[in-house]
């Protein structure tokens, strides 16, 4: 049996939804727990498969990991293993982020190469160059990256691109290195600030988090800490765009509007009303009429997030007018456009640009989620399509959106998760 989302389009989303901790933060926070012996506790963790997989990666390295609701407790032993195998890494590329902390703690790390990904080539050259600058010897053998270093030594690292993963990797290696590490052209995403905050709580000396230059004064050792994961800005942005596309009225509780400035500003340009909540974190997005087309250019933070690109294209597909959408972070985010055209979307791509000509309504059809965000973009499109849309490969969507179907139903969407046989004919010659 396989699972599908079955959506009947046409509902106007209305009501409240609450955002939990960010997937792209908590996975790195869990890896950071490797840096200190003892119990690190992370709260507001999203209850998604990726967190379970990262828990298993840590267990196989010798940690005891417990998950209770949104709380993840990691008991890290004095002596850690040093290998993360392909079986886990292929399921979740973010497992690679244990490389830096393992190297810093144990002097060696062997992590399987993650291989291809549905959104582009996603190299690791910046991770490797950064760790090498800190004195590690990094090789690749039999499908593994192997890194060794007696004691890491602080150094200046200039990133060619403000890579989120490479910045995190160098941060986690640098905190226990001898001397000072400076990362120039560092990523500035809120998730970077979150991991720097946790590392600071563990005793690390980090300056400039959230800016392009991060300075790390290495310390002898870190201690465990308790930390609340920052709210998921991509999930929050998905709800905001869904409200606009369905001409709805959605209050997104627990979200930080300041992490979504450009996104919310685009929605206002499209005709939405966006207002902060009084007395609590979150915002309300309301839309009365058909959205006006807006152009979008993705860039590293604080630019428009690449992770919201499929939703921006889905928005363009139902807007009044033509939108130009430009992707600057990953090289194959547009793969999902083929699926959107099955729903009647009028999208033309050329290199990293897409021209989206809006239609009054889309038309329900079976489609396939090719990655987490593409899947969410298709759900949003399905909500605006006539008739029924069936989305397959929903395990991708489940990786990034806790309780997505229940939350959508709570906002009045007509969506259900259904199980169907994988094939309706025998697989025999
Ligand atoms: N890149 C390289 N070499 C490197 C590192 C990155 O060429 O050594 C390239 C990548 O190929 C890509 C670009 O740089 O084209 C951006 O990569 P980055 O390292 O910034 O991204 P990441 O750390 O691999 C994280 C998120 C992504 C999110 C990006 C950008 C996690 C687990 N993943 O990926 O999230 O899109 O940052 O914000 O944190 C998602 O959640 O669906 C997702 C893909």
XYZ file of C-alpha atoms and ligand atoms in Angstrom:
473
model
C 0.000 0.000 0.000
C 1.094 3.580 -0.590
C -0.205 6.793 0.909
C -1.707 9.658 -1.051
C -3.193 13.010 -0.180
C -6.608 13.435 -1.787
C -7.692 17.066 -2.015
C -10.959 18.518 -3.282
C -10.155 22.093 -4.199
C -12.194 25.200 -3.586
C -12.124 25.641 0.205
C -11.196 28.998 1.678
C -8.647 28.410 4.471
C -9.714 30.079 7.703
C -8.766 29.793 11.366
C -5.671 29.260 13.478
C -2.622 27.127 12.981
C 0.432 26.823 15.244
C 3.974 26.473 13.986
C 6.456 24.248 15.876
C 10.255 24.190 15.778
C 12.165 24.327 12.508
C 13.266 21.059 10.914
C 16.330 22.740 9.483
C 17.347 23.950 12.914
C 16.576 21.019 15.169
C 18.562 18.525 13.047
C 21.703 20.637 13.478
C 20.968 21.275 17.158
C 20.824 17.505 17.630
C 24.211 17.154 15.917
C 25.608 19.923 18.125
C 24.681 17.837 21.184
C 27.591 15.539 20.180
C 29.964 18.298 21.243
C 29.377 17.845 24.976
C 29.256 14.836 27.245
C 25.977 14.677 29.172
C 22.304 15.398 28.494
C 21.269 18.081 26.007
C 17.523 18.725 25.829
C 15.819 20.348 22.853
C 12.242 21.524 23.150
C 9.695 22.509 20.452
C 11.102 19.860 18.138
C 8.818 19.072 15.197
C 7.493 15.504 15.270
C 8.708 14.436 11.851
C 10.587 11.496 10.371
C 13.823 13.448 9.885
C 14.101 13.997 13.632
C 13.651 10.250 14.149
C 16.377 9.529 11.576
C 18.789 11.987 13.189
C 17.986 10.360 16.549
C 19.043 7.014 15.034
C 22.253 8.528 13.622
C 23.128 9.730 17.138
C 22.183 6.384 18.720
C 24.515 4.527 16.375
C 27.258 6.927 17.481
C 26.671 5.836 21.069
C 24.166 8.427 22.365
C 20.950 7.596 24.178
C 18.140 9.527 22.530
C 14.603 9.852 23.847
C 11.713 11.671 22.230
C 8.660 12.676 24.155
C 6.225 14.889 22.283
C 8.242 17.855 21.136
C 11.132 17.215 23.536
C 14.255 15.443 22.382
C 16.808 14.453 25.035
C 20.259 13.357 23.933
C 22.611 11.704 26.418
C 26.035 11.898 24.912
C 28.707 9.517 26.266
C 32.336 10.342 26.944
C 33.461 8.022 24.150
C 31.627 8.361 20.852
C 31.630 6.198 17.748
C 32.722 7.937 14.588
C 30.771 6.447 11.692
C 27.444 7.388 10.088
C 26.463 4.768 7.512
C 24.889 5.105 4.079
C 21.646 3.477 5.144
C 20.827 6.518 7.270
C 22.601 9.260 5.331
C 20.833 8.343 2.081
C 17.505 8.755 3.867
C 18.411 12.197 5.114
C 21.172 14.310 3.668
C 21.331 16.488 6.792
C 23.020 13.542 8.587
C 26.217 14.875 7.044
C 26.237 17.624 9.668
C 27.626 15.187 12.274
C 30.973 15.358 10.453
C 32.181 18.609 12.093
C 31.159 17.811 15.694
C 32.503 14.231 15.491
C 35.800 15.453 14.169
C 36.012 18.044 16.929
C 35.138 15.552 19.684
C 36.916 12.388 18.549
C 39.540 13.504 16.028
C 37.986 11.408 13.277
C 34.729 11.023 11.426
C 33.527 8.721 8.680
C 30.232 9.762 7.133
C 28.637 8.244 4.038
C 28.337 10.537 1.026
C 24.680 11.465 0.669
C 24.514 11.089 -3.108
C 22.048 12.809 -5.422
C 19.113 14.870 -4.388
C 15.955 15.910 -6.138
C 16.734 19.620 -6.026
C 20.189 19.774 -7.532
C 23.755 18.597 -7.233
C 24.344 19.962 -3.702
C 28.086 19.518 -3.382
C 30.054 19.335 -0.160
C 33.177 21.109 -1.411
C 32.706 24.082 0.920
C 32.266 21.787 3.940
C 35.468 19.950 3.048
C 37.472 23.084 2.251
C 36.409 24.601 5.574
C 37.357 21.570 7.664
C 40.640 21.294 5.776
C 41.442 24.924 6.638
C 40.991 23.960 10.298
C 43.665 21.288 9.905
C 41.638 18.204 9.059
C 42.753 15.738 6.452
C 39.663 14.887 4.434
C 39.493 12.048 1.928
C 36.729 10.209 0.138
C 36.856 6.405 -0.029
C 34.316 3.687 -0.784
C 31.392 6.111 -0.633
C 32.457 7.722 2.639
C 33.952 11.080 3.549
C 36.691 10.406 6.058
C 38.056 13.274 8.108
C 40.930 13.080 10.585
C 42.646 15.674 12.712
C 44.815 15.454 15.810
C 43.573 18.743 17.209
C 41.701 21.215 15.003
C 43.299 24.648 14.785
C 41.395 27.904 14.263
C 41.790 29.545 10.844
C 40.166 32.056 8.495
C 37.666 30.487 6.127
C 36.167 32.386 3.193
C 33.090 30.695 1.756
C 32.526 31.091 -2.011
C 28.793 30.946 -1.310
C 27.055 31.562 2.044
C 26.214 27.873 2.430
C 24.032 27.050 5.429
C 25.436 23.535 5.831
C 29.089 24.558 5.427
C 28.695 27.427 7.912
C 27.194 25.012 10.464
C 29.882 22.418 9.836
C 32.722 24.897 10.377
C 30.981 26.373 13.428
C 30.680 22.977 15.076
C 34.296 22.134 14.293
C 35.585 25.567 15.303
C 34.079 25.719 18.796
C 36.550 23.120 20.119
C 39.488 24.114 17.887
C 42.659 25.670 19.280
C 42.543 29.433 18.696
C 40.232 31.631 16.645
C 38.249 30.696 13.558
C 36.722 33.388 11.346
C 34.065 32.469 8.778
C 33.691 35.123 6.085
C 30.678 35.189 3.767
C 28.928 33.035 6.379
C 25.247 32.145 5.990
C 22.954 34.514 7.939
C 19.831 32.324 8.209
C 17.899 32.394 11.512
C 18.827 28.703 11.855
C 22.499 29.769 12.029
C 21.647 32.176 14.835
C 19.760 29.372 16.579
C 22.697 26.949 16.525
C 25.069 29.711 17.650
C 22.703 30.424 20.539
C 22.713 26.765 21.591
C 26.502 26.552 21.250
C 26.787 29.716 23.366
C 24.562 28.108 26.000
C 26.940 25.129 25.924
C 29.872 27.428 26.671
C 31.150 28.293 23.176
C 32.515 31.750 22.390
C 30.877 32.922 19.137
C 30.558 36.503 17.877
C 28.676 37.867 14.866
C 25.977 35.178 14.451
C 23.455 36.420 11.901
C 26.079 38.538 10.102
C 28.410 37.610 7.236
C 31.444 37.359 9.520
C 31.348 34.921 12.409
C 34.241 34.694 14.837
C 34.696 31.667 17.059
C 37.175 31.548 19.924
C 37.806 27.861 20.533
C 37.345 26.545 24.087
C 38.663 23.419 25.842
C 35.283 21.789 26.340
C 31.524 22.379 26.237
C 28.756 21.366 28.610
C 25.224 20.221 27.716
C 22.304 22.655 27.690
C 18.545 22.914 27.347
C 17.323 24.900 24.374
C 14.056 25.768 22.616
C 14.145 25.257 18.831
C 13.278 28.357 16.835
C 9.922 28.328 14.978
C 9.848 27.001 11.417
C 9.788 30.002 9.075
C 9.273 27.846 5.981
C 6.205 26.138 7.434
C 4.929 29.565 8.559
C 5.535 30.981 5.065
C 3.705 28.016 3.531
C 0.630 28.798 5.654
C 0.828 32.473 4.714
C 0.941 31.710 0.976
C -1.839 29.120 1.352
C -4.046 31.781 2.957
C -3.455 34.135 0.034
C -3.973 31.510 -2.679
C -7.280 30.339 -1.197
C -8.430 33.914 -0.459
C -8.591 32.894 3.164
C -7.967 34.329 6.615
C -5.342 32.412 8.597
C -3.688 33.250 11.905
C -0.235 31.644 12.100
C 0.625 31.337 15.783
C 4.137 30.885 17.130
C 5.788 32.194 13.930
C 8.343 35.003 13.778
C 7.218 37.542 11.149
C 10.696 39.132 11.187
C 12.126 35.909 9.718
C 9.770 36.229 6.744
C 9.982 39.921 5.928
C 10.372 39.673 2.148
C 7.847 36.850 1.854
C 5.151 38.713 3.775
C 5.942 41.913 1.883
C 5.384 40.055 -1.427
C 2.017 38.860 -0.142
C 1.044 42.430 0.737
C 2.040 43.452 -2.820
C -0.190 40.627 -4.066
C -3.090 42.290 -2.204
C -3.117 40.539 1.183
C -3.510 42.074 4.610
C -0.753 40.940 6.962
C -0.830 41.990 10.588
C 1.168 40.988 13.671
C -0.675 39.431 16.605
C -0.989 41.583 19.671
C 0.523 40.098 22.801
C 1.876 36.900 21.224
C 4.172 35.800 18.420
C 2.614 35.175 15.053
C 0.734 36.965 12.340
C -2.586 36.967 10.516
C -2.842 36.831 6.722
C -6.152 37.678 5.065
C -7.041 37.924 1.394
C -10.298 39.152 -0.110
C -9.739 38.938 -3.839
C -7.691 37.161 -6.469
C -3.963 37.788 -5.818
C -2.046 40.092 -8.156
C 1.022 38.530 -9.794
C 4.329 39.316 -8.063
C 7.914 38.644 -9.135
C 10.124 36.624 -6.811
C 13.894 36.150 -6.678
C 15.297 33.561 -4.259
C 18.530 34.339 -2.448
C 20.287 33.276 0.743
C 18.751 34.889 3.846
C 17.516 37.596 4.178
C 16.418 37.060 0.553
C 13.242 35.229 -0.438
C 13.802 31.598 0.691
C 14.471 28.986 -1.966
C 12.419 26.594 0.175
C 9.328 28.705 -0.595
C 9.953 28.778 -4.349
C 7.414 26.037 -5.222
C 4.769 27.866 -3.182
C 5.639 31.132 -4.958
C 5.184 29.408 -8.334
C 1.898 27.872 -7.181
C 0.787 31.354 -6.085
C 1.760 32.765 -9.488
C -0.236 29.991 -11.178
C -3.510 31.344 -9.715
C -2.646 35.057 -9.670
C -3.900 37.767 -11.967
C -1.094 38.462 -14.443
C 2.363 37.041 -15.111
C 5.107 36.517 -12.499
C 8.810 36.092 -13.091
C 10.319 33.676 -10.551
C 14.104 33.350 -10.357
C 15.922 30.593 -8.431
C 19.482 31.352 -7.337
C 20.224 28.715 -4.688
C 19.581 25.221 -6.130
C 19.938 24.141 -9.725
C 16.863 21.928 -10.120
C 14.078 23.352 -8.020
C 12.035 23.760 -11.200
C 11.636 20.007 -11.583
C 8.305 20.292 -9.846
C 6.959 22.546 -12.601
C 6.159 19.463 -14.718
C 3.807 18.313 -11.967
C 2.213 21.734 -11.634
C 1.480 21.825 -15.353
C -0.520 18.615 -14.855
C -2.776 20.745 -12.660
C -3.130 23.271 -15.477
C -0.357 25.637 -14.339
C 1.034 27.756 -17.165
C 4.768 27.875 -16.395
C 7.733 28.241 -18.731
C 11.268 27.854 -17.476
C 14.527 29.006 -18.993
C 17.695 28.337 -16.991
C 16.981 29.584 -13.502
C 14.012 31.751 -14.500
C 10.370 30.790 -14.719
C 7.531 32.803 -16.189
C 4.231 31.906 -14.582
C 1.017 33.078 -16.221
C -1.836 33.023 -13.757
C -5.113 31.217 -14.382
C -8.430 31.813 -12.636
C -8.585 28.121 -11.551
C -6.355 25.081 -11.787
C -7.691 21.654 -12.627
C -7.369 18.649 -10.277
C -5.215 15.699 -11.415
C -2.917 13.007 -9.996
C 0.562 14.422 -9.314
C 3.735 13.339 -7.531
C 5.662 15.117 -4.773
C 9.316 15.199 -5.872
C 10.682 16.730 -2.656
C 9.380 18.264 0.582
C 8.755 21.764 -0.693
C 7.595 20.741 -4.161
C 5.060 18.519 -2.406
C 3.786 21.384 -0.273
C 3.562 23.600 -3.380
C 1.418 20.943 -5.074
C -0.869 20.719 -2.043
C -1.411 24.483 -2.240
C -2.115 24.227 -5.964
C -4.529 21.333 -5.325
C -6.446 23.510 -2.863
C -7.099 25.923 -5.750
C -7.950 23.300 -8.362
C -11.368 22.233 -9.574
C -12.217 18.679 -8.581
C -9.928 16.156 -7.000
C -6.115 16.189 -6.852
C -4.232 13.122 -5.670
C -0.663 13.640 -4.554
C 1.621 10.611 -4.328
C 5.028 10.196 -2.645
C 3.697 12.147 0.335
C 6.473 10.787 2.569
C 8.472 13.734 1.208
C 5.884 16.191 2.548
C 5.718 14.404 5.910
C 9.444 15.074 6.331
C 8.901 18.801 6.626
C 5.326 19.427 7.712
C 4.198 17.906 11.023
C 0.459 17.130 11.056
C -0.001 18.779 7.668
C -3.276 17.080 6.797
C -4.778 17.590 10.270
C -3.733 21.240 10.264
C -5.208 21.807 6.801
C -8.450 20.135 7.828
C -8.516 22.379 10.896
C -8.457 25.324 8.484
C -11.435 23.849 6.550
C -9.514 22.301 3.659
C -11.066 19.227 2.081
C -8.038 16.906 2.267
C -7.522 13.358 3.464
C -4.695 10.875 3.644
C -5.682 7.670 1.894
C -3.966 4.329 1.411
C -4.156 2.651 -1.963
C -2.472 -0.464 -3.389
C 0.842 0.390 -5.020
C -0.153 -1.453 -8.199
C -3.616 -2.543 -9.258
C -2.248 -5.316 -11.495
C 0.008 -8.268 -10.604
C 3.741 -7.644 -11.004
C 4.499 -10.920 -12.807
C 5.538 -12.022 -16.261
N 26.752 24.106 -2.113
C 27.899 23.741 -2.759
N 28.932 23.229 -2.013
C 28.840 23.064 -0.678
C 27.645 23.437 -0.022
C 26.611 23.957 -0.773
O 27.997 23.877 -3.974
O 29.805 22.589 -0.076
C 25.647 24.659 -2.913
C 24.484 23.698 -2.981
O 24.660 22.773 -4.016
C 23.309 24.614 -3.187
C 23.709 25.879 -2.455
O 25.124 25.801 -2.276
O 23.175 24.903 -4.541
C 23.033 26.085 -1.115
O 23.384 25.070 -0.239
P 23.381 25.235 1.354
O 24.614 24.582 1.845
O 23.140 26.660 1.718
O 22.109 24.405 1.741
P 22.034 23.124 2.658
O 22.730 23.375 3.951
O 22.377 21.912 1.884
C 19.870 23.930 3.895
C 18.500 23.382 4.095
C 17.726 23.418 2.798
C 17.664 24.855 2.321
C 19.074 25.427 2.184
C 19.097 26.889 1.784
C 18.788 21.767 5.844
C 18.750 20.356 6.280
N 18.576 22.017 4.571
O 20.478 23.069 2.927
O 16.418 22.966 3.092
O 16.999 24.918 1.094
O 19.781 25.280 3.427
O 18.401 27.650 2.689
O 18.999 22.650 6.667
C 14.390 21.856 2.726
O 14.140 22.034 3.919
O 13.534 21.416 1.915
C 15.722 22.156 2.228
C 16.180 21.727 1.059
